[in-house]
Short mmCIF file of C-alpha atoms in Angstrom, two decimals:
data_model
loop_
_atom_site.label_atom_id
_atom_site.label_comp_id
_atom_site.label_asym_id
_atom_site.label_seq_id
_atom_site.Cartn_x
_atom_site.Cartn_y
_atom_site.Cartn_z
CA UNK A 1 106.65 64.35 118.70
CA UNK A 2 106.31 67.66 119.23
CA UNK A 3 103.96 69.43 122.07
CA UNK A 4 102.43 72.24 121.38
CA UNK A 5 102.51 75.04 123.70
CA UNK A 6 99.12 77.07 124.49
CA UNK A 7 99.09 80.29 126.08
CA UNK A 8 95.81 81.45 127.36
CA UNK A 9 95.55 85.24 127.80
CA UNK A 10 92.77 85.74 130.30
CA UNK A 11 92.79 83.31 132.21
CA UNK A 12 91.23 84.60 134.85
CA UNK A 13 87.62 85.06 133.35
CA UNK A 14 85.18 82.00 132.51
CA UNK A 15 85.63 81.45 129.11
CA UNK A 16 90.03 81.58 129.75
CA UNK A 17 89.28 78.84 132.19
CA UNK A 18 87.22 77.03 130.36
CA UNK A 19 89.85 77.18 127.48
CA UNK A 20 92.48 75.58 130.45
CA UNK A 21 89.81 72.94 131.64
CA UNK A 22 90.33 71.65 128.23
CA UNK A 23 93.67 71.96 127.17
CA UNK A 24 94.18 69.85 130.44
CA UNK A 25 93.00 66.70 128.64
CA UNK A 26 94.34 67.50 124.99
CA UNK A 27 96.81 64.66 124.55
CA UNK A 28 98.88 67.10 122.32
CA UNK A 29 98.83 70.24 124.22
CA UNK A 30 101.19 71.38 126.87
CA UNK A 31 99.39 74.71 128.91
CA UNK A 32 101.83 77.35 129.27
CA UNK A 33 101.29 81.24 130.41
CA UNK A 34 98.04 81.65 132.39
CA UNK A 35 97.75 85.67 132.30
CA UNK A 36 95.19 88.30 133.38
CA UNK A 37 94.57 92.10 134.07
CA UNK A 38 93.51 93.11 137.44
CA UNK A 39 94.20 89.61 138.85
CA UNK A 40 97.94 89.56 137.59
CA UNK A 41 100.01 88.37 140.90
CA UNK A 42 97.11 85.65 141.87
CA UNK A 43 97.37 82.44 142.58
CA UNK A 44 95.33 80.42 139.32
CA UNK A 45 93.94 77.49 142.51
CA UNK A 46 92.03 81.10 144.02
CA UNK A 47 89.79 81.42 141.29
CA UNK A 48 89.73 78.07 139.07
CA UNK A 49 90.09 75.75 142.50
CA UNK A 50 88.52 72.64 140.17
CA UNK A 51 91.47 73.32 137.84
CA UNK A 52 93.75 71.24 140.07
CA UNK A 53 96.74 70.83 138.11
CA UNK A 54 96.95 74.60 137.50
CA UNK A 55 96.29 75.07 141.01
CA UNK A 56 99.67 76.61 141.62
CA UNK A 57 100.35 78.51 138.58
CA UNK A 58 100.43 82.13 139.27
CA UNK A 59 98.77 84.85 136.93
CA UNK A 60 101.38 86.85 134.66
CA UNK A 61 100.76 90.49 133.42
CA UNK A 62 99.15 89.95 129.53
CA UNK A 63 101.67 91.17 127.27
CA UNK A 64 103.64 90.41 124.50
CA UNK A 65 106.19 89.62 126.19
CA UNK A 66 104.56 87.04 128.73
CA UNK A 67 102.50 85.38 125.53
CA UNK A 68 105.83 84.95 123.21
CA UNK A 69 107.53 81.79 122.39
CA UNK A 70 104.00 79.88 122.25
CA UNK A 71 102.94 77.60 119.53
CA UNK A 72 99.25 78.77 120.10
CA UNK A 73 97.89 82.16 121.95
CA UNK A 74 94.29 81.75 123.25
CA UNK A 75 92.90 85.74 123.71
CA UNK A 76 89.69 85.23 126.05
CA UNK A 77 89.66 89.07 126.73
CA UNK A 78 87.36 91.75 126.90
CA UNK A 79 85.84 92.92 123.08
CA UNK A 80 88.13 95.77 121.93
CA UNK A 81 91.25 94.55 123.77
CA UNK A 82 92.78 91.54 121.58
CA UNK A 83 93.33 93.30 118.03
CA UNK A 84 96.42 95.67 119.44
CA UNK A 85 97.97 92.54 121.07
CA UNK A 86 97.55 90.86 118.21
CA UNK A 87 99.80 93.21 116.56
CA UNK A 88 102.45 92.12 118.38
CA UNK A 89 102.87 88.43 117.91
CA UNK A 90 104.70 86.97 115.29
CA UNK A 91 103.33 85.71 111.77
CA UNK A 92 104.00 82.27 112.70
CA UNK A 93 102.17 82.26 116.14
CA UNK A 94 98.46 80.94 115.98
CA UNK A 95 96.21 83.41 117.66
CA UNK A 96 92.42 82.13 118.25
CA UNK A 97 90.94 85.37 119.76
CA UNK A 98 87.40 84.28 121.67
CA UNK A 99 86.55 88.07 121.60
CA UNK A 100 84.59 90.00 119.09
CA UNK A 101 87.66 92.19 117.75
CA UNK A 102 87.86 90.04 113.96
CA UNK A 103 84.58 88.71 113.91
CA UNK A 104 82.44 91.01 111.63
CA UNK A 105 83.46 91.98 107.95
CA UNK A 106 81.63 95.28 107.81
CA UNK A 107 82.84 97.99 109.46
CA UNK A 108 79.73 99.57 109.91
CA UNK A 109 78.08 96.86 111.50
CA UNK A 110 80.98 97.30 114.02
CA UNK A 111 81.07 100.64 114.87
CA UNK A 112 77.17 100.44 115.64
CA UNK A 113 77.84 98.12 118.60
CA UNK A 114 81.58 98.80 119.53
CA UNK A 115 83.53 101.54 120.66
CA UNK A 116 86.83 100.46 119.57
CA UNK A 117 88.36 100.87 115.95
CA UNK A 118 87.62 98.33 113.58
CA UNK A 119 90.67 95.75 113.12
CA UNK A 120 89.78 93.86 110.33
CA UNK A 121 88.57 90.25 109.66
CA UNK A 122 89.61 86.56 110.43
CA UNK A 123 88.45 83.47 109.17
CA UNK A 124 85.87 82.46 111.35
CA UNK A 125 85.33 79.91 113.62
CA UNK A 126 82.03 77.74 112.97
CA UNK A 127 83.81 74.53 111.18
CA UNK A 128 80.22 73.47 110.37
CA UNK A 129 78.87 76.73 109.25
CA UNK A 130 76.93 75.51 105.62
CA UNK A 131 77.76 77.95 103.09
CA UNK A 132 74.68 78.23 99.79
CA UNK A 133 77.09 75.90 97.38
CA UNK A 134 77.19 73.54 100.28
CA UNK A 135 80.41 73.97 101.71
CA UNK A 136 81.88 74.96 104.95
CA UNK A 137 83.50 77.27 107.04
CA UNK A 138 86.06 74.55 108.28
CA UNK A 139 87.75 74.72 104.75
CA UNK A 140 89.30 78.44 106.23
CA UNK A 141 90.27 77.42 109.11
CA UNK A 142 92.96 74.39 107.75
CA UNK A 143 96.46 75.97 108.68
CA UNK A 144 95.11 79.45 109.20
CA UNK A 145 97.34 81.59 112.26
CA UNK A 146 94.42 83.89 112.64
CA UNK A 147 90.90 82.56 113.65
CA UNK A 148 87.78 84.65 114.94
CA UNK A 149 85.75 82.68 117.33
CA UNK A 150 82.39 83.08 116.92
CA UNK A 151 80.23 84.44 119.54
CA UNK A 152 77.96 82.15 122.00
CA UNK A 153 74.41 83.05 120.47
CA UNK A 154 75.37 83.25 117.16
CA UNK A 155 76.89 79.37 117.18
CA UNK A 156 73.55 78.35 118.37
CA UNK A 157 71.41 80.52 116.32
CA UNK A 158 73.65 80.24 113.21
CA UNK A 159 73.62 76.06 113.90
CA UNK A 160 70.11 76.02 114.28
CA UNK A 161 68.41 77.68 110.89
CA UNK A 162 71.60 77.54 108.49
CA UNK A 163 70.43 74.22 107.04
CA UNK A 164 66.93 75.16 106.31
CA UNK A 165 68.67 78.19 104.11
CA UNK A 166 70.90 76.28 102.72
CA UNK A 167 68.54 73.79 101.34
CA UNK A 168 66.21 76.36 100.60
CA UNK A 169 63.27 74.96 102.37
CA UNK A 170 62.97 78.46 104.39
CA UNK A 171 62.66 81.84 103.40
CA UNK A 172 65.56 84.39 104.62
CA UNK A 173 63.64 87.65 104.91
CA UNK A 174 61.90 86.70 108.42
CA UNK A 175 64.18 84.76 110.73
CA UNK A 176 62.87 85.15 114.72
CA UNK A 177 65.28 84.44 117.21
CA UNK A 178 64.54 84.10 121.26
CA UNK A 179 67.32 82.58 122.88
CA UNK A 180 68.08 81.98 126.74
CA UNK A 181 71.55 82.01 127.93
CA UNK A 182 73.18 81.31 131.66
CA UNK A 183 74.94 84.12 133.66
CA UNK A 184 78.02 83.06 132.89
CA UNK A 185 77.15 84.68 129.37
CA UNK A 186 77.95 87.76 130.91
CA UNK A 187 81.53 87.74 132.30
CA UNK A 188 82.84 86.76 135.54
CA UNK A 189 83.17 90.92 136.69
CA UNK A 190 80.26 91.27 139.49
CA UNK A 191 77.23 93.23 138.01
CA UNK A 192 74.17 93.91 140.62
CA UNK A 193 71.69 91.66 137.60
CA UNK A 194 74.16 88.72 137.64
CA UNK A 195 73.75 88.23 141.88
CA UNK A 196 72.63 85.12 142.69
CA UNK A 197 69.40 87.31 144.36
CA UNK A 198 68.44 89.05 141.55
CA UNK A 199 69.16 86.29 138.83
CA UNK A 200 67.79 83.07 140.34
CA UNK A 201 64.01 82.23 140.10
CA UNK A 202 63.70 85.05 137.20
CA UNK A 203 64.61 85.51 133.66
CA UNK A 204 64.47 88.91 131.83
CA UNK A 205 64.92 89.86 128.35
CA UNK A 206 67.84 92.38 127.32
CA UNK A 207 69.68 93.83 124.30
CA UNK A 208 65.71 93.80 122.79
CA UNK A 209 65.64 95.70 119.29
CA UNK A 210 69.69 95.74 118.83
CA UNK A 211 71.96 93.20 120.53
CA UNK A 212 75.27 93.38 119.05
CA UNK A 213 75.44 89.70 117.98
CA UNK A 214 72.60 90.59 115.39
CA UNK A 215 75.14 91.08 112.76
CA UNK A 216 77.00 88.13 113.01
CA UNK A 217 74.11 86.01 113.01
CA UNK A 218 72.63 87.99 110.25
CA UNK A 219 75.80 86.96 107.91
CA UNK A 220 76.29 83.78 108.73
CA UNK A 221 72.59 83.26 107.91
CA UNK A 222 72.93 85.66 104.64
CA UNK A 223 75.79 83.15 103.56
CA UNK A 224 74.25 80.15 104.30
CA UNK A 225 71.27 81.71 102.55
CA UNK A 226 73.20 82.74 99.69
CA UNK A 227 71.16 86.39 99.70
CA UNK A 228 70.63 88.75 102.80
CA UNK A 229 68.38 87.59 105.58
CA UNK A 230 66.72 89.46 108.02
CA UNK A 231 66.77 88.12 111.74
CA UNK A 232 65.04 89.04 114.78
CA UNK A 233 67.32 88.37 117.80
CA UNK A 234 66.18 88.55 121.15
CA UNK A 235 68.51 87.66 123.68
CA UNK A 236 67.22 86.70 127.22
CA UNK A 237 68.74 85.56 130.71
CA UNK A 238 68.00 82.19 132.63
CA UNK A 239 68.57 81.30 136.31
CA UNK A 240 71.10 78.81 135.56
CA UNK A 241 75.43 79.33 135.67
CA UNK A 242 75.96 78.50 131.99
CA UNK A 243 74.47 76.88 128.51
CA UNK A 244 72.04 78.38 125.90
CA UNK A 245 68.60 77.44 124.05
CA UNK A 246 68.10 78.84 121.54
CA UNK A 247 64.39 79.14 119.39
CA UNK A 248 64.39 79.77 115.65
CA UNK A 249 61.55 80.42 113.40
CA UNK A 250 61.21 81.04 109.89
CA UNK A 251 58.86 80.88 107.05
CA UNK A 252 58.69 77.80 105.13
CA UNK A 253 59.44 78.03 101.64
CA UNK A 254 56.91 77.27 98.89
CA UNK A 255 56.08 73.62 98.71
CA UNK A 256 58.89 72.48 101.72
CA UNK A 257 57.30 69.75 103.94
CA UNK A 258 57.37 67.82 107.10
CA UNK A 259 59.38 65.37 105.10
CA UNK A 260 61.59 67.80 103.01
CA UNK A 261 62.21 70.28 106.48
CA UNK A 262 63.51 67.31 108.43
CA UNK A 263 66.17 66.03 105.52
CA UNK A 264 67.80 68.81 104.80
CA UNK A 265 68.94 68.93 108.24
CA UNK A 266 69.52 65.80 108.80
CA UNK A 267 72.07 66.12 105.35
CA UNK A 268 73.91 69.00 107.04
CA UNK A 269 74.38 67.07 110.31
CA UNK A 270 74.72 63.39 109.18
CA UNK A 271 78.65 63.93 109.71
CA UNK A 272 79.45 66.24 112.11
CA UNK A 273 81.14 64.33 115.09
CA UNK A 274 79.53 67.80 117.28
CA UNK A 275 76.56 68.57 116.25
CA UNK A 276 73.52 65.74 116.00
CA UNK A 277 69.75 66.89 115.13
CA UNK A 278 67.86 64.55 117.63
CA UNK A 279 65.53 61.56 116.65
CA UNK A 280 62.00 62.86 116.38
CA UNK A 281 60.04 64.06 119.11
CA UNK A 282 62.98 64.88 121.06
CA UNK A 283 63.64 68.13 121.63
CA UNK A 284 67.29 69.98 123.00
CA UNK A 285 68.07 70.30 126.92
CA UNK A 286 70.55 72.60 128.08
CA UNK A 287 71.22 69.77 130.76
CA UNK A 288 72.58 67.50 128.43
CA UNK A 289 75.19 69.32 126.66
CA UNK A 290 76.70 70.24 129.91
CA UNK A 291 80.28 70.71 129.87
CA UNK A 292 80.00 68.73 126.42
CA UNK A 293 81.24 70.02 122.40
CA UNK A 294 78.41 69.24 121.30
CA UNK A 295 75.15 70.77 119.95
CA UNK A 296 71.63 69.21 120.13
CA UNK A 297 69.31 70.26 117.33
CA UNK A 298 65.59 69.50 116.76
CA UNK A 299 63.71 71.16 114.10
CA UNK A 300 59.55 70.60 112.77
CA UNK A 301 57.37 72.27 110.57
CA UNK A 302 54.49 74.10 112.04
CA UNK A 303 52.28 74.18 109.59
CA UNK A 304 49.26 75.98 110.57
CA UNK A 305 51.86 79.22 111.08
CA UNK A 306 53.50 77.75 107.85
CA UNK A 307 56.85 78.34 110.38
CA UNK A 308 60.31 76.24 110.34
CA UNK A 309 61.21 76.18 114.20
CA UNK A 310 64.59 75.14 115.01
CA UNK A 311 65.89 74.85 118.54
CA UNK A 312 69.13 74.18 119.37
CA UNK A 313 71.34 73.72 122.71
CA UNK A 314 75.13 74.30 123.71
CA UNK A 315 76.95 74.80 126.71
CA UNK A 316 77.83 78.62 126.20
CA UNK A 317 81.30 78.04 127.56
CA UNK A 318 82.05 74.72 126.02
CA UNK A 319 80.53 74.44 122.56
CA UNK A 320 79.94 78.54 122.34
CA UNK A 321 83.56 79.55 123.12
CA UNK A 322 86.24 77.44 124.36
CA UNK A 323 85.42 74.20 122.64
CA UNK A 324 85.24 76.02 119.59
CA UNK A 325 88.58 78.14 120.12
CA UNK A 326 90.01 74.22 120.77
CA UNK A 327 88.27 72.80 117.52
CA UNK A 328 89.59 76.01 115.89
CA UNK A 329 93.34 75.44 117.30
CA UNK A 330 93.06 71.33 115.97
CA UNK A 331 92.23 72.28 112.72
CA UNK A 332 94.72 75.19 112.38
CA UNK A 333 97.17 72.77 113.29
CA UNK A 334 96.52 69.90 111.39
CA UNK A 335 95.11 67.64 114.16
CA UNK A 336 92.09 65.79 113.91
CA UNK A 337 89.33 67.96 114.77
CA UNK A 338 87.95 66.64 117.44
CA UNK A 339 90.96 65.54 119.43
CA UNK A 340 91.11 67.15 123.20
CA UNK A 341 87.35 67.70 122.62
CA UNK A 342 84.23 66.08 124.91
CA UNK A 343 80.96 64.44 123.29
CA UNK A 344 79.67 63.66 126.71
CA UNK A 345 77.92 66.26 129.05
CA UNK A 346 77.69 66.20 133.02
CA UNK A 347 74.50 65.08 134.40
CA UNK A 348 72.48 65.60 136.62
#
């Protein structure tokens, strides 16, 4: 049988480690070139010490060079910096880029919140992304070389309300969305509001009025919609290292219910092996997706506001980027989806 080979440019950062933490248990997956930028020459053990078996590896230069002769290039680099190294892998290579470079389809929603030129778009990676006719995202990712990961936010957010649009049972022109994430959100690259002093025992809103994950989670709920929606995104930041909550509201359609509200997302998530809408009365904890694939969604009607609120949680690093580049990479490949993958979180 043959063993695929997984580079992971960026290494270094969070979500590249992440990406090796879990290519370390994939039964079909052999890790190859660790790389990085500034921390080229290091030792991998010096900054990913619970990474054991990588301990030793040392961090190559990111290049072409360094990332060829892979089966499967993981890009976990900075937004603006994976679309010209794209350019110079082969065809036949499958590239999963955890950035934003290939993730939006307008160009002019990209431009507003990037400084980079706009490279294009990939098929993007939500497998269980509801489209209006009722299918899915994962059909695009079977066998494609190119795959967008999505961003951390929007997989909650998008996970959380698509259903309700989908079935109809919520309107699309007034979608609210406050959502907390951990630091580790942020990057790994020391910023004075990321110390442990300034971020612990506070949180603090940011990005308020125009966070550049709008977009995306404006078109993934426009599709699932099947007509434009207009969202409300307010990200936020929570004293904790890593996952995300995120709350969505939105009007209830005319005549939806209690009843009709909690079917249609039970429907969308009866099969998904990752994401499970919790019995009633239960409502997501960052806590218990920890480390975990998976996403835990809860959703009521609140009908004195005549509101659909839908909360969902993910581990930002798992579920929100490298357990999604993974999924992406298994069904790119022909694997089964969820092989390599964990349903069980780390508690307490």
């Amino acid at each position: 049988m043959h063993v695929i080979s997984a580079a992971i440019a960026g290494a270094s950062g969070y979500a590249g480690a992440e990406i090796a933490r879990l290519l370390l248990g994939h039964p079909e997956v052999e890790v190859g070139a660790l790389t990085a930028s500034g921390n080229a020459g290091t030792r991998f053990g010096a900054l990913s010490p619970h990474l054991q078996p990588l301990a030793d590896r040392v961090l190559q230069p990111t290049d072409a060079t360094t990332l060829a002769g892979h089966d499967v290039v993981f890009l976990a680099l900075p937004h603006g910096h994976s679309a010209a190294l794209a350019e110079q892998l082969p065809a036949d290579v499958t590239i999963i880029d955890c950035g934003a470079d290939f993730r939006l389809d307008d160009e002019a929603d990209w431009s507003a919140y990037y400084d980079t030129p706009f490279a294009g778009t990939w098929p993007y990676g939500i497998p269980e992304l509801l489209r209006a006719d009722g299918s899915r995202h994962r059909a695009d990712l079977r066998g494609a070389r190119r795959i967008a990961v999505p961003g951390c936010y929007p997989t909650a957010a998008s996970l959380a309300m698509a259903p309700g649009l989908a079935a109809g049972v919520v309107e699309a022109e007034d979608v609210v969305i406050v959502a907390a994430s951990g630091t580790t959100g942020a990057g790994r690259s020391a910023k004075p509001h990321l110390m442990a002093s300034e971020a612990m025992g506070a949180m603090s809103p940011y990005g308020v009025g125009g966070h550049r994950h709008t977009p995306e989670i404006e078109r993934n709920l426009s599709v699932a919609a099947g007509r434009a929606a207009s969202v409300s995104f307010t990200p936020t930041l929570a004293p904790m290292p890593r996952g995300i909550l995120a709350t969505t509201t939105a009007r209830a359609a005319k005549g939806a219910d209690a009843a009709s509200v909690r079917a249609a997302w039970a429907e969308a998530y009866a099969e998904e092996p990752f994401v499970h809408l919790l019995p009633e009365g239960s409502w997501p904890h960052t806590g218990s997706v920890l480390g975990s694939n998976l996403v835990h969604v809860q959703v009521t009607l609140d009908e004195r506001a005549g509101r659909v609120v839908a909360v969902a949680a993910e581990d930002n690093l798992t579920k929100g980027t490298a357990g999604a580049a993974v999924q992406c990479m298994n069904l790119s490949l022909g694997l089964a989806e969820t092989t390599g993958l964990p349903t069980t979180g780390v508690a307490p």
